[in-house]
Structures are given as C-alpha cells and as structure tokens.
PDB file of C-alpha atoms and ligand atoms in Angstrom:
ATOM      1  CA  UNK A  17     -28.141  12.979  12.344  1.00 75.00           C
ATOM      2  CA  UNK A  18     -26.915  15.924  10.670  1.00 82.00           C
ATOM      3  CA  UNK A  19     -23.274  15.331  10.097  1.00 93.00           C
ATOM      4  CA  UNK A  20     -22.164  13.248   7.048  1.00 96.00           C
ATOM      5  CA  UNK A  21     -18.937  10.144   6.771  1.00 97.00           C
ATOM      6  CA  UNK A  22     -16.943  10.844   4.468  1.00 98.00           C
ATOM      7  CA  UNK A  23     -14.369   7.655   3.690  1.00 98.00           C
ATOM      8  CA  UNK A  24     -11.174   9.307   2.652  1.00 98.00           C
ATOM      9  CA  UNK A  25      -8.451   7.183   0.799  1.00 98.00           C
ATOM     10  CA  UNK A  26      -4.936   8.295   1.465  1.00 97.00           C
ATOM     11  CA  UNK A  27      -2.968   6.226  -1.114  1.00 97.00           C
ATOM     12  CA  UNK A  28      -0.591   3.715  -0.193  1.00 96.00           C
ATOM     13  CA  UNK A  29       1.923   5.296   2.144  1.00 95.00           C
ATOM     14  CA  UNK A  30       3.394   8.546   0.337  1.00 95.00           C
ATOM     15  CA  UNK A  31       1.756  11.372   2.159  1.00 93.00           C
ATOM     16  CA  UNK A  32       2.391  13.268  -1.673  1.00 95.00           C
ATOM     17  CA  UNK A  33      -0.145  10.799  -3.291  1.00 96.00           C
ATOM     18  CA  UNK A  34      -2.790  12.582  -1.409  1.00 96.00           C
ATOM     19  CA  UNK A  35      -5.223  13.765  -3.533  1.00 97.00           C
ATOM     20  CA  UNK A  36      -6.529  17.421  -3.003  1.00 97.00           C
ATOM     21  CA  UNK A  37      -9.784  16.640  -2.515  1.00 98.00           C
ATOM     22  CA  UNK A  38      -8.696  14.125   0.472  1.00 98.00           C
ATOM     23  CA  UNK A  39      -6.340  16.602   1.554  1.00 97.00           C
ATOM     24  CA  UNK A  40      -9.485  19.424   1.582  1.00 98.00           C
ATOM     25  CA  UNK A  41     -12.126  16.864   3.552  1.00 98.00           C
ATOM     26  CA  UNK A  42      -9.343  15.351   6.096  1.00 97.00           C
ATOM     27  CA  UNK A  43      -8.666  19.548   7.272  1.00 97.00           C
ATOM     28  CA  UNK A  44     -12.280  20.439   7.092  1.00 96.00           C
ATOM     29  CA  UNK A  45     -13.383  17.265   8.988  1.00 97.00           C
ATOM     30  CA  UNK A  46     -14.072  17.674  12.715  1.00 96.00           C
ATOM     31  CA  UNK A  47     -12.736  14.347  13.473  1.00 97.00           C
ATOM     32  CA  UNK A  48     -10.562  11.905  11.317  1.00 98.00           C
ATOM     33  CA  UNK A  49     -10.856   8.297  12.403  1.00 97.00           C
ATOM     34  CA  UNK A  50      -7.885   6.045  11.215  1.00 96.00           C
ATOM     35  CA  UNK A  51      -7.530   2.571  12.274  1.00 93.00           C
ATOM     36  CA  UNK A  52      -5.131   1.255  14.229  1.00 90.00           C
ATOM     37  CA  UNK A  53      -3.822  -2.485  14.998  1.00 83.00           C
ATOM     38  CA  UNK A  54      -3.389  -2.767  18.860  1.00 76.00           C
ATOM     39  CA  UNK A  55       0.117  -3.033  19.790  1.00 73.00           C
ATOM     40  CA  UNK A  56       1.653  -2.197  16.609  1.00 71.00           C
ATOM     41  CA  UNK A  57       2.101   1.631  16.807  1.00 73.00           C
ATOM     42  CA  UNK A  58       1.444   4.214  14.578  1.00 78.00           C
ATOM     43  CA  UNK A  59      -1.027   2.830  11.765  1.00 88.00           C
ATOM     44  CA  UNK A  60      -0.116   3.532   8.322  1.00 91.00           C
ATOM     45  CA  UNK A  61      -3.350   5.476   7.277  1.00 93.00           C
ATOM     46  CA  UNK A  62      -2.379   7.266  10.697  1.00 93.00           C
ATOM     47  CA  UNK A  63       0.960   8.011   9.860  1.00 93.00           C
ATOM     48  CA  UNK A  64      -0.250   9.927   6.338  1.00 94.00           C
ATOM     49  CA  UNK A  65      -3.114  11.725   8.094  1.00 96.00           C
ATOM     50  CA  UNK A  66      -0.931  13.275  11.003  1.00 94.00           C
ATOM     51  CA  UNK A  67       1.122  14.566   7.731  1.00 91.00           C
ATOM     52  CA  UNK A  68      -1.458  17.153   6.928  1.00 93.00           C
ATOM     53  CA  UNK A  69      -3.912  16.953  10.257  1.00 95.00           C
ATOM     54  CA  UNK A  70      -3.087  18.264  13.605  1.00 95.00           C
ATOM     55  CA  UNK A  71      -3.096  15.396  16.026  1.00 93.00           C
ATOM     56  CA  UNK A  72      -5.777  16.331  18.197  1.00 95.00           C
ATOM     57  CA  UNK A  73      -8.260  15.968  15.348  1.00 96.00           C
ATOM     58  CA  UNK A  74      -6.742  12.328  14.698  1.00 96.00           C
ATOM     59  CA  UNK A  75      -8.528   9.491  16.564  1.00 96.00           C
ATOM     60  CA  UNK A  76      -7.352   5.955  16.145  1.00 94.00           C
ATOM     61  CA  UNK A  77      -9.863   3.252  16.080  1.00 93.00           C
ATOM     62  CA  UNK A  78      -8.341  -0.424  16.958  1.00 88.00           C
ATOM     63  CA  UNK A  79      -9.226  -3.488  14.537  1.00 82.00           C
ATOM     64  CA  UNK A  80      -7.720  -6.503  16.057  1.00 74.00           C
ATOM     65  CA  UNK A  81      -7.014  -8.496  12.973  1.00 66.00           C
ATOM     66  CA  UNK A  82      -6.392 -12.042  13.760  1.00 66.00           C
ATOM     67  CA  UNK A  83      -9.044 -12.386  17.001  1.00 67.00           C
ATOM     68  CA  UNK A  84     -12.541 -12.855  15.249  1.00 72.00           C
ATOM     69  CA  UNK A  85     -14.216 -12.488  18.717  1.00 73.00           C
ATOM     70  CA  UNK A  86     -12.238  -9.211  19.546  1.00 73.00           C
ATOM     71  CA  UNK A  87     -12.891  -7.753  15.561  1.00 74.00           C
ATOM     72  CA  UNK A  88     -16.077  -8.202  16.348  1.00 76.00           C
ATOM     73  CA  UNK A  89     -16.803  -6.484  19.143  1.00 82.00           C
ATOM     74  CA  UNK A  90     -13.763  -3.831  17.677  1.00 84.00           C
ATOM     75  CA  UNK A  91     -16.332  -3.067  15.048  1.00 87.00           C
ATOM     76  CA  UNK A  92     -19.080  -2.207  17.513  1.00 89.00           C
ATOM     77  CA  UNK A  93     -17.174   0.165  19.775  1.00 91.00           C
ATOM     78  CA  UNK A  94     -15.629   1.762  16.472  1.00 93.00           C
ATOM     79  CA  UNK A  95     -19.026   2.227  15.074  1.00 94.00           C
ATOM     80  CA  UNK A  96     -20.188   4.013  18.586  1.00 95.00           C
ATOM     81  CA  UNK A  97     -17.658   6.373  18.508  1.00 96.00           C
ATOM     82  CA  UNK A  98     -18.247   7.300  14.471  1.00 96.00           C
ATOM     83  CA  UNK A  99     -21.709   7.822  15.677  1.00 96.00           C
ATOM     84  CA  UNK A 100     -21.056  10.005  17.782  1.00 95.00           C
ATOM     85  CA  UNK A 101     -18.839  12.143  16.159  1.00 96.00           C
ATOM     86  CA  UNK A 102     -21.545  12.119  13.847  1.00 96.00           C
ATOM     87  CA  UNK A 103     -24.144  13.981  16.367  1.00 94.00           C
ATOM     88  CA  UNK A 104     -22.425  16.945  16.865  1.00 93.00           C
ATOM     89  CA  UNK A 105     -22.823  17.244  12.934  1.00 94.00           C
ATOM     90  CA  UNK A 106     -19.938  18.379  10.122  1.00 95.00           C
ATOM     91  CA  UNK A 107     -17.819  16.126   8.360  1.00 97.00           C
ATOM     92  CA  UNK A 108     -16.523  13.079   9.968  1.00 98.00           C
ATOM     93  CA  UNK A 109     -13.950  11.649   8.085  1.00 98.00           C
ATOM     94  CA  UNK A 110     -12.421   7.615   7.831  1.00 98.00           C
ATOM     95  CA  UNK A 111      -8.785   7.609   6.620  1.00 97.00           C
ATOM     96  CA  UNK A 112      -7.838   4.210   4.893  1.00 96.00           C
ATOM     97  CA  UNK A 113      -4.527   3.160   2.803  1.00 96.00           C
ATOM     98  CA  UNK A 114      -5.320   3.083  -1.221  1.00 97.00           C
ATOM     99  CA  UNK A 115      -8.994   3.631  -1.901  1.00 98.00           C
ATOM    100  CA  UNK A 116     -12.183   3.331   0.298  1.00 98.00           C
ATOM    101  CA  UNK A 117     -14.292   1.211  -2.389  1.00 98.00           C
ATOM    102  CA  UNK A 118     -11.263  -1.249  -2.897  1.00 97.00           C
ATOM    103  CA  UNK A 119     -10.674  -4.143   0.186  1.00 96.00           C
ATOM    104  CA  UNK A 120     -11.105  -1.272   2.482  1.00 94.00           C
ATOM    105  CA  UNK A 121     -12.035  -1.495   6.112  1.00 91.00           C
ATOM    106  CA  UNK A 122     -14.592   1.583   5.831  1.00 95.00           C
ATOM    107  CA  UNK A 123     -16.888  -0.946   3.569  1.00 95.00           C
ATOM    108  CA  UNK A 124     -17.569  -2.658   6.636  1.00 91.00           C
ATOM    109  CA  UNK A 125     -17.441  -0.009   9.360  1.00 93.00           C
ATOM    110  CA  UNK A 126     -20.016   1.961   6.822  1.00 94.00           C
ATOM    111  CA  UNK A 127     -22.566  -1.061   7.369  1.00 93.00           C
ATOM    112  CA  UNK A 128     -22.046  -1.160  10.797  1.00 93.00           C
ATOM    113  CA  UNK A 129     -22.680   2.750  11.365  1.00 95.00           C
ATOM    114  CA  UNK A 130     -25.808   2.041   9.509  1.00 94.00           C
ATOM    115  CA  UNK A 131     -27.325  -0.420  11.006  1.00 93.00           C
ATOM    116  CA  UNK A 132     -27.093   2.333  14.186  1.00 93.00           C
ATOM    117  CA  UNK A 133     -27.987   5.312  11.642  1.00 94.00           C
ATOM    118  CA  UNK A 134     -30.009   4.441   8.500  1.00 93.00           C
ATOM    119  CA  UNK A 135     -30.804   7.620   7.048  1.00 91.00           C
ATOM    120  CA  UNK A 136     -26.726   8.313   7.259  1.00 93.00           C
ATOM    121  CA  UNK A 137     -25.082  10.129   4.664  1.00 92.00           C
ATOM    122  CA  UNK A 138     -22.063   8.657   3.179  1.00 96.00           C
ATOM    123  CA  UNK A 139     -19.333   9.722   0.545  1.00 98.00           C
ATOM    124  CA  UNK A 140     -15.849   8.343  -0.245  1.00 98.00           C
ATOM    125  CA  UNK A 141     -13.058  10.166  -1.818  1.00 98.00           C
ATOM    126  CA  UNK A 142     -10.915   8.104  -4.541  1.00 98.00           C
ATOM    127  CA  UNK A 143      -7.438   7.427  -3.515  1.00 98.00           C
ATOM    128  CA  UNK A 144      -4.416   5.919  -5.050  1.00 98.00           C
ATOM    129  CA  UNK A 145      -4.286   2.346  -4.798  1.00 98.00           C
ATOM    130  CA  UNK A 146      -0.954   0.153  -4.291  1.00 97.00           C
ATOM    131  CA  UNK A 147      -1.068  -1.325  -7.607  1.00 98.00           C
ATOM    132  CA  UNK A 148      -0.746   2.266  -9.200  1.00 98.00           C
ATOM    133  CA  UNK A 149       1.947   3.224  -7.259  1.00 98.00           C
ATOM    134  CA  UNK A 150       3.825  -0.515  -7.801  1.00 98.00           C
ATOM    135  CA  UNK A 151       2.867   0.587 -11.452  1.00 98.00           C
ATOM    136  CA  UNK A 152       4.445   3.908 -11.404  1.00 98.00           C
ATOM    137  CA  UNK A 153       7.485   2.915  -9.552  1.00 96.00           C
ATOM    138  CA  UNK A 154       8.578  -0.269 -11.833  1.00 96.00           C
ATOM    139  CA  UNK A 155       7.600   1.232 -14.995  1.00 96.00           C
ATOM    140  CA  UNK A 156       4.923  -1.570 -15.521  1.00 96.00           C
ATOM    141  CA  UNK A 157       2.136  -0.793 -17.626  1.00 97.00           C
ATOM    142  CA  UNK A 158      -1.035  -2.303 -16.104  1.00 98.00           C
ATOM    143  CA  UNK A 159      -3.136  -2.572 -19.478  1.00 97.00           C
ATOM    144  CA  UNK A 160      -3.455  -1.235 -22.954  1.00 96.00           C
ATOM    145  CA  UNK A 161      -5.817  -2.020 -25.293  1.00 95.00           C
ATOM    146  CA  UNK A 162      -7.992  -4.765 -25.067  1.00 94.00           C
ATOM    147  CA  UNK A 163      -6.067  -6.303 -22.198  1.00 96.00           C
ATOM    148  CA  UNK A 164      -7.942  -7.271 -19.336  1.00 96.00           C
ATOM    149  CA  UNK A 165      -7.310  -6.485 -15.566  1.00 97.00           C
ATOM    150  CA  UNK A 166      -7.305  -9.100 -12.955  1.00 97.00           C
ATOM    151  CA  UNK A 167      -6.853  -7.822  -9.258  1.00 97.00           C
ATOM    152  CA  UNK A 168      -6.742 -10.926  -6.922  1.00 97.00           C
ATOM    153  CA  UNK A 169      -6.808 -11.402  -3.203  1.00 97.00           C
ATOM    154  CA  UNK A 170      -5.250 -14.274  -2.107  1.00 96.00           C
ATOM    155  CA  UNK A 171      -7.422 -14.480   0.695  1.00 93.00           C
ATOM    156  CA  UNK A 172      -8.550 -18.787  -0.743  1.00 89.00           C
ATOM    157  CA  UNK A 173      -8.118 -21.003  -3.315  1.00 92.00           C
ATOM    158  CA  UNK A 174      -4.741 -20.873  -5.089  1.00 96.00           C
ATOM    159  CA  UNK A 175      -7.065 -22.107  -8.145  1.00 96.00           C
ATOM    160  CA  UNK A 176      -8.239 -18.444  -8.690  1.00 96.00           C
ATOM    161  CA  UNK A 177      -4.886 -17.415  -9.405  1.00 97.00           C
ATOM    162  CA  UNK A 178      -3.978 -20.359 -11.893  1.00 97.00           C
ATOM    163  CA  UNK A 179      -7.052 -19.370 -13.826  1.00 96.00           C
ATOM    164  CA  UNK A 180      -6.265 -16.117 -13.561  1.00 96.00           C
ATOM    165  CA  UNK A 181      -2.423 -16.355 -15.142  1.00 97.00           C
ATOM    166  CA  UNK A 182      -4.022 -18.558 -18.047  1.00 95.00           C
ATOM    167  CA  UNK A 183      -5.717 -15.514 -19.595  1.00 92.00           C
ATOM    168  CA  UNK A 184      -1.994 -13.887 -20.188  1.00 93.00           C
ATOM    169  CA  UNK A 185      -3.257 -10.499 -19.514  1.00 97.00           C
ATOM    170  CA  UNK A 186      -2.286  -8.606 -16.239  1.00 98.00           C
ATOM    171  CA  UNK A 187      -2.883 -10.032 -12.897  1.00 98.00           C
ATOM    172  CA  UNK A 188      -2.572  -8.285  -9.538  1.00 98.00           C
ATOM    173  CA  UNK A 189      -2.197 -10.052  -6.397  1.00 98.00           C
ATOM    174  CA  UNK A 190      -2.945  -8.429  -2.899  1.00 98.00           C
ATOM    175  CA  UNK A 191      -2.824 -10.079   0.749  1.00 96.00           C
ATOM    176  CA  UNK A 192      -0.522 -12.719  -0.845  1.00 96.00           C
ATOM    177  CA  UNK A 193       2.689 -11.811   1.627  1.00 96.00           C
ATOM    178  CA  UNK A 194       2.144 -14.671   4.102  1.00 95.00           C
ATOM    179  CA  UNK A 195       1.714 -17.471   1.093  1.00 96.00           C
ATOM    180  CA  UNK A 196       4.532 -15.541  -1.376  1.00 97.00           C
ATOM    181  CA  UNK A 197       6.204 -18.711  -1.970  1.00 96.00           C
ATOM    182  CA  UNK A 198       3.535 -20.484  -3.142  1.00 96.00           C
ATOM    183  CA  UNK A 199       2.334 -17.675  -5.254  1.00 97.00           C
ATOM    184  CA  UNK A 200       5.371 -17.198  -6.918  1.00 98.00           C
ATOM    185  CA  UNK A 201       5.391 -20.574  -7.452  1.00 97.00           C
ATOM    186  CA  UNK A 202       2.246 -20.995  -9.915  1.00 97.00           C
ATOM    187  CA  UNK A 203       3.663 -17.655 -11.701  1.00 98.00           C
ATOM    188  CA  UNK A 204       6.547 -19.812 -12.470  1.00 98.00           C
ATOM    189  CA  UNK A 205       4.620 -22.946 -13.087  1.00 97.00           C
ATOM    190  CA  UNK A 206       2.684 -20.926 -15.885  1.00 97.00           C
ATOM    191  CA  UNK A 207       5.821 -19.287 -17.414  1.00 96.00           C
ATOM    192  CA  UNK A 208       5.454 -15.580 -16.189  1.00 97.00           C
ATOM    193  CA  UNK A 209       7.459 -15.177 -12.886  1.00 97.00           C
ATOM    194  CA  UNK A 210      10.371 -13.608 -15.039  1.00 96.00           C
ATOM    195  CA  UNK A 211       8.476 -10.564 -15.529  1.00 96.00           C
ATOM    196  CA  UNK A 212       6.643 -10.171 -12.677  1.00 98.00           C
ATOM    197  CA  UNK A 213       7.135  -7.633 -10.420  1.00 98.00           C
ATOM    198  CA  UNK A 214       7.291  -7.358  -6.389  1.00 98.00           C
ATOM    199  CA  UNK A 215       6.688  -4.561  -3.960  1.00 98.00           C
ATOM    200  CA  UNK A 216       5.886  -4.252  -0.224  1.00 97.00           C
ATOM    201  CA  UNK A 217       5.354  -0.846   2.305  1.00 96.00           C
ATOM    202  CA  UNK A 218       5.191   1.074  -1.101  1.00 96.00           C
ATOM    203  CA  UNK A 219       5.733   4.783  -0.119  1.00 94.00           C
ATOM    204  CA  UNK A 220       6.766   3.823   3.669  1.00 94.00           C
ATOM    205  CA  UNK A 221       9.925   3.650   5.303  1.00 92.00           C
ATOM    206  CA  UNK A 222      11.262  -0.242   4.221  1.00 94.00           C
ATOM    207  CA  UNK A 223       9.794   0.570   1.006  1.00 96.00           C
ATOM    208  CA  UNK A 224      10.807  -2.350  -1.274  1.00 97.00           C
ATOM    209  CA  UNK A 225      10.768  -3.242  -5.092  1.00 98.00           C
ATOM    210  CA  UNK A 226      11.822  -6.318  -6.579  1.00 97.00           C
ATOM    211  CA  UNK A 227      11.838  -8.564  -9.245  1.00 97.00           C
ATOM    212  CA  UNK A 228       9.190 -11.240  -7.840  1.00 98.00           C
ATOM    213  CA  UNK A 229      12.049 -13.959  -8.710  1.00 97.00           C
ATOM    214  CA  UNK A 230      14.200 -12.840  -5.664  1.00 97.00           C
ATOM    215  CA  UNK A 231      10.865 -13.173  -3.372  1.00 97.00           C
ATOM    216  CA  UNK A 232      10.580 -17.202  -3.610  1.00 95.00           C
ATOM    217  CA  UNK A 233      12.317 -18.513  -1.296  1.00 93.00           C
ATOM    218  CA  UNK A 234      10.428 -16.169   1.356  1.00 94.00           C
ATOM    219  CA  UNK A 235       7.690 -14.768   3.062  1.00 95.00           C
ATOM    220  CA  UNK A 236       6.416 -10.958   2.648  1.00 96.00           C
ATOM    221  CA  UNK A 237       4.558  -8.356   4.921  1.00 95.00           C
ATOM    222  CA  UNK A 238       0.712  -8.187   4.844  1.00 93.00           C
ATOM    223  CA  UNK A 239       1.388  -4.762   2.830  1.00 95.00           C
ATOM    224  CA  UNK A 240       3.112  -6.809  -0.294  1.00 97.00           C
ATOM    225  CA  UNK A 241       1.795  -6.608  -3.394  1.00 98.00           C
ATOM    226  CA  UNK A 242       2.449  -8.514  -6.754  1.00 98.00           C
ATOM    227  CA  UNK A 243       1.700  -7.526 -10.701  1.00 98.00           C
ATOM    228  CA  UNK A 244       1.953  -9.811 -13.230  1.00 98.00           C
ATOM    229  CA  UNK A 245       2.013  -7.996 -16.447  1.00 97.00           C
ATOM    230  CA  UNK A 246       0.320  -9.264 -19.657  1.00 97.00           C
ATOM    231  CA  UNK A 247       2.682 -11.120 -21.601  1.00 93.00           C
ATOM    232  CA  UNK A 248       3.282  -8.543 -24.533  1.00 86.00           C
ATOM    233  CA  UNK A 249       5.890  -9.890 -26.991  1.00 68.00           C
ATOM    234  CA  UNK A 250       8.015  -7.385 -25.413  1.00 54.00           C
ATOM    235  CA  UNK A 251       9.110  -7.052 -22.198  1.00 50.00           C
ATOM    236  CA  UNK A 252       7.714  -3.833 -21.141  1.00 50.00           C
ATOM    237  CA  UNK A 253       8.212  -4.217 -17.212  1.00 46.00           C
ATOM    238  CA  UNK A 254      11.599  -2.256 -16.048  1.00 46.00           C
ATOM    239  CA  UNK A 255      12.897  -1.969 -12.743  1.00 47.00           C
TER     240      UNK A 255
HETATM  241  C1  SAM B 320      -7.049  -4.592   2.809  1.00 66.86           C
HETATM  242  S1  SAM B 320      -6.227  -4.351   1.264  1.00 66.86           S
HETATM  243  C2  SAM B 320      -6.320  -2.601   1.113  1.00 66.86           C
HETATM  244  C3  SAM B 320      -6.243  -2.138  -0.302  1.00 66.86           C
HETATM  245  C4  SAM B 320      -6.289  -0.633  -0.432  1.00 66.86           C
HETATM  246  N1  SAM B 320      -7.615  -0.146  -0.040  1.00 66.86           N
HETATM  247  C5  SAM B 320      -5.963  -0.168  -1.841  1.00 66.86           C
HETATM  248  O1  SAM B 320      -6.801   0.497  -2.449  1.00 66.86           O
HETATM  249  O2  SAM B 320      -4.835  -0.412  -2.334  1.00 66.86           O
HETATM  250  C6  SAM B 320      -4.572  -4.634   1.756  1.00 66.86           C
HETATM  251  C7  SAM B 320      -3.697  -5.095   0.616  1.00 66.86           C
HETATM  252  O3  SAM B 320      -3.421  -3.983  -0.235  1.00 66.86           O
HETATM  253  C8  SAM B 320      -2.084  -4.042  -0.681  1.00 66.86           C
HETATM  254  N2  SAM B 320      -1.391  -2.828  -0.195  1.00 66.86           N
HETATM  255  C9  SAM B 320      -2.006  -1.748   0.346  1.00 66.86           C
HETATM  256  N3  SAM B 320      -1.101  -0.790   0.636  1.00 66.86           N
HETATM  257  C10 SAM B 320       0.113  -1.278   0.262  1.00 66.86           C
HETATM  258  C11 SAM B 320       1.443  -0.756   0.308  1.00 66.86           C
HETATM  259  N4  SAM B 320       1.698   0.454   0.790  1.00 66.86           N
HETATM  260  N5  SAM B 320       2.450  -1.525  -0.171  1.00 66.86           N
HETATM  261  C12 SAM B 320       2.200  -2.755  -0.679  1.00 66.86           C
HETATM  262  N6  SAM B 320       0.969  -3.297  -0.745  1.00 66.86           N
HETATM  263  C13 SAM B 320      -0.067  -2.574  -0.282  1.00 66.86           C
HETATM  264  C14 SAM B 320      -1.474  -5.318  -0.118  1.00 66.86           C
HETATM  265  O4  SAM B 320      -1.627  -6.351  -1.084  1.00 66.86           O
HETATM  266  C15 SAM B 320      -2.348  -5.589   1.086  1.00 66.86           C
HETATM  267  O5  SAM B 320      -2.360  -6.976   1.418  1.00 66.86           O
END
C-alpha cells in the first residue's frame, strides 16, 4: 500500500481550535473519513471538517453506538473503505473530536485497518481535547506544580472516581452525562462539588458551562464533561 492514515484531531467543536498542522493534512488528504452516528445528522467531527474541506472530499463512516452486533460489523465495512482509499495512495485522513490518542474511535479503526494492511503507515496529529477547552473557558487551572492529573471515564465502577477525589488534586470526568447525578453526587459526598465545574457541546451550538452544582438533579449529553479542580486553599476556578 502506498498511501499513509493519518488520524487528525479536530478539537472539541470550535472549528478555530484547529490546529495548522490538522488544518494542512485534512486539505492535502485525498479523502477525509469522519464518523457518523446513523440517524443523527451531521457528526460533530463532520461538522468541523466541512469548515475547512470541500464536501466532496468528506466521507462519513457510520458507528452505531449502542448495537454491539451492528458496531461490529460497522467497524469492518469502515475499515474496507479506509483501505481502499488507501490503494490509490496519498494521505487518507480520520477526523475525530479532541485528540486521536485520547478515547478516540481511530484507536480502534487503526487496528482494524491493520489487521487488513500490516505494513500500514500510520500518524496522528494532536488536537485540542475537551478538558482544555472546559479549562480555557471557566478559567480553571488544570495543574500546577506537583499536582497530579486524573482524567476518568466513567465508563464502570463509581469506586474509581471516589479514589480518585481522595487524592485532592484535579480530576476530570468524561462519558459521565448519562450517570451526572450520581457523579455529582460523590463530588459532594467528598466535599468538592462547590468548585467543580460543568460543560457539555463545548464549542457547538448548545454550548453550555456551569457550575456542576446546578447539574444534580439531571442528566447530561454524551458530549458532557466535568473538572474537578485540586483543592488549592484558594478558589481559583471562575466562571
Ligand atoms: C470518546 S471520548 C472522546 C475524547 C476526545 N478524543 C478528546 O480528546 O477530548 C468522548 C468524551 O469526551 C468528552 N468530550 C469530547 N468532546 C466534547 C465536547 N465538545 N464537549 C464536552 N465534552 C466533550 C465527553 O466527556 C465525552 O463523553
């Protein structure tokens, strides 16, 4: 195979935290591959990419997310039409929210294309995650000093979470829209809801940004993210 995939990270939503780089692969590519949930329109990775990239170049790729059988098999057809992009050589680029090393789905995809094409070349671009922009637009710093980092799905055990809070330094929590009351709940249990901040469709239309105290009585999108800042002394976070 002579082309190379190239997994491009867009950022969260804002088409402007695009880096150059991205911006430089997605117009040079010969095909940009976003994906796509069926029956939901326009994907979000989409909606950036057709920013920049005419729409001819754009080709969605459909990831059914709650149907394990139909993932499955969305994976394999996915993968057959990378790969053959892929033949006619160039750059073939995958467009996904944030970064492509972080939770993405080109992780996956990138196994499956190479189980079809082992000798494949493959390079990501950085991209802006959603806890950077949350940062940026609360005024929360994530970590200074000797402060450690925690970023959390809250894909199982609430338990990883409760240890998590404990250590007092920063905690991030993704895919946590669905359970948001119960998260918000052990922040309060452990004495840091107060300060912790809430944010969901950052840099798309609905964008939202909260204190996370307003958030408990309800549920949140999949795109809802949470940072707990370290507790300081100060109180550092400001909406
Ligand atoms: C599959 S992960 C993708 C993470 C992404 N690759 C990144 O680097 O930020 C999806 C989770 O990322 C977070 N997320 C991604 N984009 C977001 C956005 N625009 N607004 C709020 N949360 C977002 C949410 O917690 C969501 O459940």
């Amino acid at each position: 195979v002579r082309g190379r995939l190239v997994g491009v990270g867009v950022g969260p939503g804002d088409p402007e935290l695009l880096t150059l780089k991205a911006l430089r692969v997605l117009r040079e590519a010969r095909t940009v591959f976003v994906p796509t949930t069926p029956g939901s329109g326009t994907g979000r990775a989409e909606a950036v990419v057709t920013d920049h990239v005419p729409s001819e170049r754009v080709v969605p790729l459909a990831f059914a997310m709650s149907d394990t059988r139909a993932r499955e098999s969305n994976w394999e057809q996915a993968a057959t039409k990378v790969v053959a992009s892929l033949r006619y050589g160039g750059t073939t680029a995958f467009a996904t929210l944030g970064d492509p090393n972080l939770y993405s789905t080109f992780t996956h995809l990138c196994e499956t294309v190479r189980r079809l094409l082992p000798e494949l070349t493959v390079e990501t671009v950085p991209g802006i995650t959603a806890m950077q922009a949350l940062a940026a637009h609360s005024g929360t710093v994530l970590a200074e000093g000797s402060e450690r980092l925690t970023l959390l799905p809250l894909t199982g055990s609430i338990e990883r979470l409760r240890e998590a809070l404990c250590l007092r330094d920063t905690v991030v929590c993704y895919k946590a829209g669905s359970r948001l009351p119960e998260v918000l709940k052990e922040m309060r249990a452990a004495g840091r809801l107060e300060s912790a901040i809430y944010g969901a469709w950052l840099g798309m239309d609905g964008e939202l940004i909260c204190s996370a105290s307003d958030m408990l009585e309800t549920t949140g999108p999949y795109l809802s993210t949470v940072i707990v800042p370290a507790s300081r002394g100060t109180r550092r976070a400001k909406l």
